[in-house]
Short mmCIF file of C-alpha atoms (C1' of nucleotides) in Angstrom, two decimals:
data_model
loop_
_atom_site.label_atom_id
_atom_site.label_comp_id
_atom_site.label_asym_id
_atom_site.label_seq_id
_atom_site.Cartn_x
_atom_site.Cartn_y
_atom_site.Cartn_z
CA UNK A 297 11.53 21.32 -25.07
CA UNK A 298 9.32 23.52 -23.04
CA UNK A 299 11.27 23.58 -19.35
CA UNK A 300 8.23 25.03 -17.58
CA UNK A 301 6.15 22.27 -15.67
CA UNK A 302 2.49 21.65 -16.74
CA UNK A 303 0.74 22.02 -13.17
CA UNK A 304 -2.35 20.82 -12.01
CA UNK A 305 -5.35 22.76 -12.76
CA UNK A 306 -7.57 23.02 -10.12
CA UNK A 307 -9.91 21.51 -10.93
CA UNK A 308 -7.72 18.40 -11.36
CA UNK A 309 -6.20 18.64 -8.06
CA UNK A 310 -9.35 18.35 -6.73
CA UNK A 311 -9.82 15.23 -9.03
CA UNK A 312 -6.36 13.55 -8.29
CA UNK A 313 -7.29 14.67 -4.33
CA UNK A 314 -10.31 12.51 -3.74
CA UNK A 315 -8.62 10.28 -5.72
CA UNK A 316 -5.96 9.27 -3.67
CA UNK A 317 -8.06 9.63 -0.58
CA UNK A 318 -10.85 7.21 -0.98
CA UNK A 319 -7.62 4.91 -2.89
CA UNK A 320 -6.05 5.42 1.00
CA UNK A 321 -9.02 4.64 2.77
CA UNK A 322 -10.75 2.20 1.01
CA UNK A 323 -7.24 -0.41 0.75
CA UNK A 324 -7.00 0.15 4.62
CA UNK A 325 -10.64 -0.43 5.14
CA UNK A 326 -10.62 -3.82 2.94
CA UNK A 327 -7.26 -4.57 4.65
CA UNK A 328 -8.54 -4.43 8.32
CA UNK A 329 -11.56 -6.32 7.34
CA UNK A 330 -9.28 -8.82 5.50
CA UNK A 331 -6.98 -8.92 8.37
CA UNK A 332 -9.93 -9.46 11.13
CA UNK A 333 -11.77 -11.66 9.07
CA UNK A 334 -9.59 -14.11 7.38
CA UNK A 335 -6.58 -12.82 8.91
CA UNK A 336 -4.48 -11.82 5.83
CA UNK A 337 -3.51 -8.32 4.15
CA UNK A 338 -5.71 -7.79 0.52
CA UNK A 339 -2.96 -8.48 -1.48
CA UNK A 340 -2.82 -12.14 -0.34
CA UNK A 341 -6.69 -12.73 -0.17
CA UNK A 342 -6.26 -11.92 -3.89
CA UNK A 343 -3.63 -14.63 -4.37
CA UNK A 344 -5.58 -16.86 -3.39
CA UNK A 345 -8.78 -15.94 -5.39
CA UNK A 346 -6.62 -16.05 -8.54
CA UNK A 347 -5.83 -19.85 -7.82
CA UNK A 348 -9.61 -20.79 -6.77
CA UNK A 349 -10.19 -19.57 -10.33
CA UNK A 350 -7.17 -21.41 -11.86
CA UNK A 351 -7.36 -24.82 -13.93
CA UNK A 352 -6.02 -26.81 -11.01
CA UNK A 353 -5.99 -24.30 -8.62
CA UNK A 354 -2.97 -23.97 -9.49
CA UNK A 355 -0.40 -20.50 -11.27
CA UNK A 356 3.49 -20.80 -11.89
CA UNK A 357 5.28 -18.49 -9.78
CA UNK A 358 5.48 -15.54 -12.57
CA UNK A 359 2.07 -16.42 -13.97
CA UNK A 360 0.58 -15.57 -10.45
CA UNK A 361 2.58 -12.61 -10.51
CA UNK A 362 1.79 -11.24 -13.73
CA UNK A 363 -1.97 -11.32 -12.19
CA UNK A 364 -2.15 -10.09 -9.43
CA UNK A 365 0.23 -6.54 -10.26
CA UNK A 366 3.37 -7.56 -7.32
CA UNK A 367 6.20 -8.52 -8.29
CA UNK A 368 8.27 -11.83 -8.24
CA UNK A 369 10.00 -10.97 -5.11
CA UNK A 370 7.15 -9.95 -3.17
CA UNK A 371 4.87 -12.97 -4.19
CA UNK A 372 7.51 -15.31 -3.35
CA UNK A 373 7.62 -13.77 0.11
CA UNK A 374 3.31 -13.97 0.16
CA UNK A 375 3.18 -17.43 -0.72
CA UNK A 376 5.98 -18.81 2.14
CA UNK A 377 3.75 -17.17 4.54
CA UNK A 378 0.79 -18.72 3.07
CA UNK A 379 2.25 -21.80 3.17
CA UNK A 380 3.18 -21.22 6.72
CA UNK A 381 -0.74 -21.11 7.25
CA UNK A 382 -1.76 -24.08 5.13
CA UNK A 383 -3.50 -22.07 2.16
CA UNK A 384 -0.95 -22.61 -0.09
CA UNK A 385 1.66 -25.58 -1.01
CA UNK A 386 3.98 -25.36 -4.05
CA UNK A 387 4.94 -27.66 -6.09
CA UNK A 388 7.54 -28.31 -9.11
CA UNK A 389 6.76 -27.73 -12.76
CA UNK A 390 7.74 -31.43 -14.75
CA UNK A 391 8.48 -29.15 -17.65
CA UNK A 392 10.95 -26.68 -16.53
CA UNK A 393 12.69 -27.08 -13.76
CA UNK A 394 13.48 -24.09 -12.39
CA UNK A 395 9.81 -23.44 -12.80
CA UNK A 396 7.48 -23.28 -9.20
CA UNK A 397 3.67 -23.57 -9.28
CA UNK A 398 1.75 -22.71 -6.09
CA UNK A 399 -1.42 -24.09 -5.61
CA UNK A 400 -4.08 -23.45 -3.56
CA UNK A 401 -4.68 -25.85 -0.34
CA UNK A 402 -8.65 -27.60 0.51
CA UNK A 403 -7.25 -25.29 3.34
CA UNK A 404 -6.91 -22.99 1.52
CA UNK A 405 -10.14 -23.19 -0.34
CA UNK A 406 -12.44 -23.73 2.65
CA UNK A 407 -10.80 -20.29 3.93
CA UNK A 408 -11.87 -18.51 0.94
CA UNK A 409 -15.07 -19.73 0.69
CA UNK A 410 -16.22 -19.04 4.17
CA UNK A 411 -14.64 -15.57 4.27
CA UNK A 412 -15.65 -13.85 0.46
CA UNK A 413 -18.88 -13.55 1.51
CA UNK A 414 -18.06 -11.07 4.27
CA UNK A 415 -15.50 -9.48 1.64
CA UNK A 416 -17.90 -9.05 -1.13
CA UNK A 417 -20.56 -7.33 1.77
CA UNK A 418 -16.84 -4.50 2.48
CA UNK A 419 -16.71 -4.27 -1.12
CA UNK A 420 -20.42 -3.75 -2.12
CA UNK A 421 -20.90 -1.15 1.52
CA UNK A 422 -17.59 1.32 0.52
CA UNK A 423 -18.29 1.38 -3.20
CA UNK A 424 -20.86 -0.54 -5.30
CA UNK A 425 -23.72 0.69 -3.28
CA UNK A 426 -23.08 4.19 -3.19
CA UNK A 427 -22.18 4.56 -6.82
CA UNK A 428 -25.30 4.70 -9.87
CA UNK A 429 -24.74 2.00 -12.80
CA UNK A 430 -22.80 5.09 -15.32
CA UNK A 431 -20.88 5.95 -12.04
CA UNK A 432 -19.75 1.72 -11.74
CA UNK A 433 -19.62 1.43 -15.86
CA UNK A 434 -17.61 4.88 -15.77
CA UNK A 435 -15.36 3.95 -13.10
CA UNK A 436 -14.34 0.58 -15.12
CA UNK A 437 -13.59 2.00 -18.47
CA UNK A 438 -11.90 4.90 -16.58
CA UNK A 439 -9.55 2.46 -14.35
CA UNK A 440 -9.46 -0.37 -17.85
CA UNK A 441 -7.40 3.28 -19.45
CA UNK A 442 -4.87 3.70 -16.37
CA UNK A 443 -3.97 -0.19 -15.82
CA UNK A 444 -3.14 -0.58 -19.44
CA UNK A 445 -1.00 2.91 -19.41
CA UNK A 446 0.96 1.32 -16.34
CA UNK A 447 1.88 -2.27 -17.54
CA UNK A 448 4.75 -3.56 -18.07
CA UNK A 449 4.91 -3.17 -22.08
CA UNK A 450 2.91 -5.62 -23.87
CA UNK A 451 4.68 -8.53 -26.65
CA UNK A 452 5.00 -6.01 -29.23
CA UNK A 453 3.89 -2.89 -27.47
CA UNK A 454 7.76 -1.69 -26.52
CA UNK A 455 9.78 -0.12 -28.54
CA UNK A 456 8.26 1.13 -31.28
CA UNK A 457 10.90 3.28 -32.35
CA UNK A 458 12.48 -0.19 -33.27
CA UNK A 459 8.93 -0.99 -36.16
CA UNK B 166 -33.19 -11.24 7.10
CA UNK B 167 -31.03 -13.05 3.86
CA UNK B 168 -28.20 -15.11 4.71
CA UNK B 169 -27.00 -15.12 0.25
CA UNK B 170 -24.52 -12.98 -0.09
CA UNK B 171 -25.31 -10.76 -2.75
CA UNK B 172 -22.43 -11.84 -4.98
CA UNK B 173 -21.02 -9.32 -7.63
CA UNK B 174 -22.57 -9.74 -10.87
CA UNK B 175 -20.00 -9.91 -14.18
CA UNK B 176 -19.79 -6.67 -15.24
CA UNK B 177 -19.40 -5.60 -11.58
CA UNK B 178 -16.45 -8.06 -11.55
CA UNK B 179 -15.20 -6.35 -14.31
CA UNK B 180 -15.01 -3.60 -12.85
CA UNK B 181 -13.89 -4.23 -9.30
CA UNK B 182 -10.26 -5.82 -11.32
CA UNK B 183 -9.43 -2.94 -13.77
CA UNK B 184 -9.63 -0.98 -10.07
CA UNK B 185 -7.31 -2.95 -8.18
CA UNK B 186 -5.25 -3.48 -10.79
CA UNK B 187 -4.61 0.24 -11.68
CA UNK B 188 -4.59 1.57 -7.88
CA UNK B 189 -1.44 -1.48 -7.03
CA UNK B 190 -0.09 -0.70 -10.77
CA UNK B 191 -0.77 2.84 -10.10
CA UNK B 192 0.49 3.51 -6.51
CA UNK B 193 3.55 0.85 -7.19
CA UNK B 194 4.72 3.43 -9.71
CA UNK B 195 4.61 6.95 -7.62
CA UNK B 196 6.83 4.89 -5.46
CA UNK B 197 8.60 4.19 -7.49
CA UNK B 198 8.82 7.55 -9.48
CA UNK B 199 8.98 9.18 -5.82
CA UNK B 200 11.91 6.79 -4.31
CA UNK B 201 14.19 7.54 -7.29
CA UNK B 202 13.94 11.40 -7.43
CA UNK B 203 12.68 12.63 -4.41
CA UNK B 204 14.25 9.94 -2.30
CA UNK B 205 11.04 9.01 -0.21
CA UNK B 206 7.79 6.61 -0.35
CA UNK B 207 4.18 8.55 -1.98
CA UNK B 208 2.75 8.99 1.23
CA UNK B 209 6.09 10.44 2.39
CA UNK B 210 6.03 12.70 -0.12
CA UNK B 211 1.64 13.68 0.54
CA UNK B 212 2.92 15.06 4.08
CA UNK B 213 5.30 17.42 2.64
CA UNK B 214 2.24 18.76 1.12
CA UNK B 215 0.33 18.83 3.23
CA UNK B 216 2.97 20.89 5.22
CA UNK B 217 3.55 23.18 2.88
CA UNK B 218 0.50 24.02 1.87
CA UNK B 219 -0.43 24.98 5.86
CA UNK B 220 -0.07 28.14 7.47
CA UNK B 221 3.02 28.51 9.05
CA UNK B 222 4.45 25.77 6.89
CA UNK B 223 3.51 23.83 10.47
CA UNK B 224 0.40 21.47 11.38
CA UNK B 225 -0.58 19.48 14.46
CA UNK B 226 0.24 15.57 14.22
CA UNK B 227 -3.23 14.51 14.52
CA UNK B 228 -4.03 17.10 11.65
CA UNK B 229 -1.50 16.27 9.58
CA UNK B 230 -3.19 12.70 10.12
CA UNK B 231 -6.34 13.35 9.46
CA UNK B 232 -5.30 15.23 5.74
CA UNK B 233 -3.04 12.46 4.46
CA UNK B 234 -5.47 9.73 5.85
CA UNK B 235 -3.71 7.61 8.10
CA UNK B 236 -2.64 6.78 11.07
CA UNK B 237 -0.71 8.48 14.77
CA UNK B 238 1.08 5.54 14.48
CA UNK B 239 1.91 5.56 11.13
CA UNK B 240 2.68 9.00 11.22
CA UNK B 241 4.71 9.11 13.98
CA UNK B 242 6.70 6.70 12.47
CA UNK B 243 7.19 8.28 8.86
CA UNK B 244 7.66 11.62 10.27
CA UNK B 245 10.06 10.92 12.50
CA UNK B 246 12.33 9.38 9.24
CA UNK B 247 11.94 12.96 7.92
CA UNK B 248 13.42 14.48 10.33
CA UNK B 249 16.23 12.18 10.07
CA UNK B 250 15.82 13.62 6.91
CA UNK B 251 16.05 17.85 7.91
CA UNK B 252 13.01 17.63 6.09
CA UNK B 253 10.86 17.70 8.58
CA UNK B 254 11.90 19.27 12.68
CA UNK B 255 9.19 18.32 15.39
CA UNK B 256 7.61 21.67 17.79
CA UNK B 257 5.81 21.30 21.42
CA UNK B 258 2.76 23.13 21.66
CA UNK B 259 2.61 26.25 23.41
CA UNK B 260 -1.54 25.68 24.63
CA UNK B 261 -1.38 21.95 24.75
CA UNK B 262 2.13 20.44 26.50
CA UNK B 263 0.76 17.05 24.82
CA UNK B 264 0.86 18.32 21.46
CA UNK B 265 3.45 18.45 18.56
CA UNK B 266 3.94 20.55 15.48
CA UNK B 267 5.63 19.20 12.17
CA UNK B 268 7.30 21.57 10.72
CA UNK B 269 9.00 21.25 6.91
CA UNK B 270 12.13 22.93 7.11
CA UNK B 271 14.03 24.72 4.29
CA UNK B 272 15.74 21.99 3.41
CA UNK B 273 12.38 20.11 3.05
CA UNK B 274 10.24 23.10 1.11
CA UNK B 275 13.73 22.78 -1.06
CA UNK B 276 13.77 19.05 -2.07
CA UNK B 277 9.69 20.12 -2.88
CA UNK B 278 10.72 22.30 -5.27
CA UNK B 279 13.53 20.91 -7.19
CA UNK B 280 10.87 17.00 -7.52
CA UNK B 281 7.55 17.96 -7.99
CA UNK B 282 7.94 19.13 -11.70
CA UNK B 283 8.95 15.28 -12.18
CA UNK B 284 6.12 14.07 -9.91
CA UNK B 285 3.76 15.83 -11.21
CA UNK B 286 4.74 15.22 -15.45
CA UNK B 287 4.39 11.12 -13.42
CA UNK B 288 1.19 11.85 -12.43
CA UNK B 289 -0.28 13.62 -15.63
CA UNK B 290 1.39 10.65 -17.78
CA UNK B 291 -0.13 7.68 -15.85
CA UNK B 292 -3.72 9.28 -15.57
CA UNK B 293 -4.79 13.26 -17.31
CA UNK B 294 -3.87 12.99 -20.29
CA UNK B 295 -5.03 9.84 -20.66
CA UNK B 296 -9.09 10.34 -19.72
CA UNK B 297 -10.64 13.13 -21.14
CA UNK B 298 -12.56 15.77 -19.51
CA UNK B 299 -15.59 14.49 -19.00
CA UNK B 300 -13.74 11.09 -17.47
CA UNK B 301 -11.83 13.15 -15.52
CA UNK B 302 -14.89 14.80 -13.72
CA UNK B 303 -16.44 11.82 -13.78
CA UNK B 304 -13.29 10.31 -11.21
CA UNK B 305 -13.88 12.73 -9.18
CA UNK B 306 -17.33 12.97 -8.36
CA UNK B 307 -16.60 8.55 -7.87
CA UNK B 308 -13.94 9.17 -5.65
CA UNK B 309 -15.05 11.68 -3.44
CA UNK B 310 -18.23 9.44 -2.81
CA UNK B 311 -16.07 6.89 -2.36
CA UNK B 312 -13.48 8.76 0.10
CA UNK B 313 -17.03 10.21 1.97
CA UNK B 314 -18.36 6.23 2.25
CA UNK B 315 -14.88 5.76 4.46
CA UNK B 316 -14.33 8.69 6.96
CA UNK B 317 -14.53 7.77 10.47
CA UNK B 318 -17.25 9.23 11.66
CA UNK B 319 -17.97 13.16 11.42
CA UNK B 320 -19.33 15.11 13.73
CA UNK B 321 -22.66 14.54 13.15
CA UNK B 322 -22.99 11.90 10.20
CA UNK B 323 -22.32 9.86 13.09
CA UNK B 324 -24.82 7.93 15.35
CA UNK B 325 -27.68 8.52 12.67
CA UNK B 326 -30.66 6.05 14.93
CA UNK B 327 -30.32 8.89 17.69
CA UNK B 328 -31.66 11.53 15.98
"C1'" DA C 223 28.10 -29.95 -28.46
"C1'" DC C 224 30.06 -26.14 -25.92
"C1'" DG C 225 29.34 -21.11 -23.77
"C1'" DT C 226 26.20 -17.59 -22.48
"C1'" DA C 227 22.52 -14.16 -21.62
"C1'" DG C 228 18.60 -14.30 -20.40
"C1'" DA C 229 14.45 -16.79 -17.75
"C1'" DG C 230 12.84 -18.39 -12.87
"C1'" DA C 231 12.47 -18.38 -8.81
"C1'" DT C 232 14.53 -17.34 -3.47
"C1'" DT C 233 16.82 -14.57 -0.15
"C1'" DG C 234 18.00 -10.72 2.85
"C1'" DA C 235 18.61 -7.23 5.12
"C1'" DG C 236 16.65 -3.02 5.61
"C1'" DA C 237 12.47 0.42 5.34
"C1'" DG C 238 7.47 1.18 6.08
"C1'" DT C 239 3.51 -0.44 8.72
"C1'" DT C 240 0.22 -2.59 11.66
"C1'" DC C 241 -1.32 -3.14 16.45
"C1'" DA C 242 -1.31 -3.17 20.87
"C1'" DA C 243 0.21 -0.78 24.75
"C1'" DG C 244 2.54 2.62 26.75
"C1'" DT C 245 3.22 7.85 29.05
"C1'" DA C 246 1.98 12.43 29.47
"C1'" DT C 247 -1.49 15.91 29.73
"C1'" DT C 248 -6.35 17.44 29.66
"C1'" DG C 249 -10.84 18.39 31.11
"C1'" DG C 250 -14.85 18.05 33.32
"C1'" DA C 251 -17.60 15.91 36.59
"C1'" DG C 252 -18.92 15.58 41.45
"C1'" DC D 236 -10.17 20.54 43.98
"C1'" DT D 237 -9.78 15.15 42.94
"C1'" DC D 238 -10.89 11.84 40.42
"C1'" DC D 239 -10.68 10.08 35.60
"C1'" DA D 240 -11.95 9.04 31.22
"C1'" DA D 241 -10.19 11.00 27.00
"C1'" DT D 242 -6.95 13.08 24.24
"C1'" DA D 243 -2.75 13.25 21.67
"C1'" DC D 244 1.16 10.90 20.93
"C1'" DT D 245 5.18 7.27 20.65
"C1'" DT D 246 6.54 2.88 21.41
"C1'" DG D 247 8.22 -1.28 20.05
"C1'" DA D 248 7.82 -6.03 17.86
"C1'" DA D 249 5.71 -8.86 14.63
"C1'" DC D 250 5.03 -8.18 10.11
"C1'" DT D 251 5.62 -6.93 4.71
"C1'" DC D 252 7.80 -5.01 0.79
"C1'" DT D 253 11.43 -3.44 -1.73
"C1'" DC D 254 15.81 -3.98 -3.84
"C1'" DA D 255 19.97 -6.09 -5.11
"C1'" DA D 256 22.05 -10.15 -5.47
"C1'" DT D 257 22.01 -14.79 -6.25
"C1'" DC D 258 20.48 -19.64 -8.13
"C1'" DT D 259 19.60 -22.96 -10.81
"C1'" DC D 260 18.28 -24.47 -15.60
"C1'" DT D 261 16.95 -22.65 -20.71
"C1'" DA D 262 17.46 -21.74 -25.03
"C1'" DC D 263 20.30 -21.27 -28.80
"C1'" DG D 264 23.52 -19.23 -31.65
"C1'" DT D 265 27.98 -20.73 -33.49
#
DNA sequence: ACGTAGAGATTGAGAGTTCAAGTATTGGAG
DNA sequence: CTCCAATACTTGAACTCTCAATCTCTACGT
């Protein structure tokens, strides 16, 4: 056992600071853009997108939460809000009485159709237009690795000491 | 003028999704870690760090907000909370009666000293330990570029059409 | 069948964030 | 010197997120 913490090197610190700054500024920027143009924060927009991509434009709450990487609680509140806007509606799951579907309404789809171009544009301007193809590829790989490391233990991947 | 939006290609979409997922999971993870071990969210922790690094452990509110990439309003609320914890105190600026200094207290410094190792460890585990040196370097460059593009127009960098 | 651990989802309270509006002070222009 | 636009910071309300508690329903061992 070694109690001495492994501090970040000077280079690592610079990398970490850049990451924090960019992530903060970017999320802020997109939140504002979407709040202004679509009347909702970035996360909520992401929820509508996931629904739009799903068969019959619907998803079980837990599934949606999993895809969006947010807690069920957070999702419940979010869907309640989106429901008030008329962009999502809920429906009971026939096969499991505990279950709920979140369903994208036509109105919700319309909002997406109207605001997607502006959002894509914002993302392009902030990220893709500034990076070389190699950097884009690299970013993808890096973030995929980080994301995988943080997934709440997937099937079979957990409890490895019990094998 | 071309009205047709430049949608993201399939590859770009994958990169973007990976980014969003990793950023969401990571911020969540660090928020929980710090909330548990230090009793404050990640952003607040960052504020204490900036203060600790500053001469006489103090910074004007606006400066601190700028370094942390958050709004002055958000900072006001945050410092109010940290002040209640006894980790930060405010002091009037002698040269500008409108100004306020945020100052890290000894108690605040102590919290940092006690919790920094655990936090560094969390960051290592989630990010640096999973990336090759090349990937780390690449991540730094990429995020620096993105951050620069989003800085609220720096001195001389704005209004380029007037040059 | 029956009981119960666990899954699916919601709720409410407290904490944090945003946005717009407010107060106080400063630095010039005239 | 006077005025006033701009700067520094705060405030309150509305909104969002977290955490723990709750409720219903399912699955399954006995």
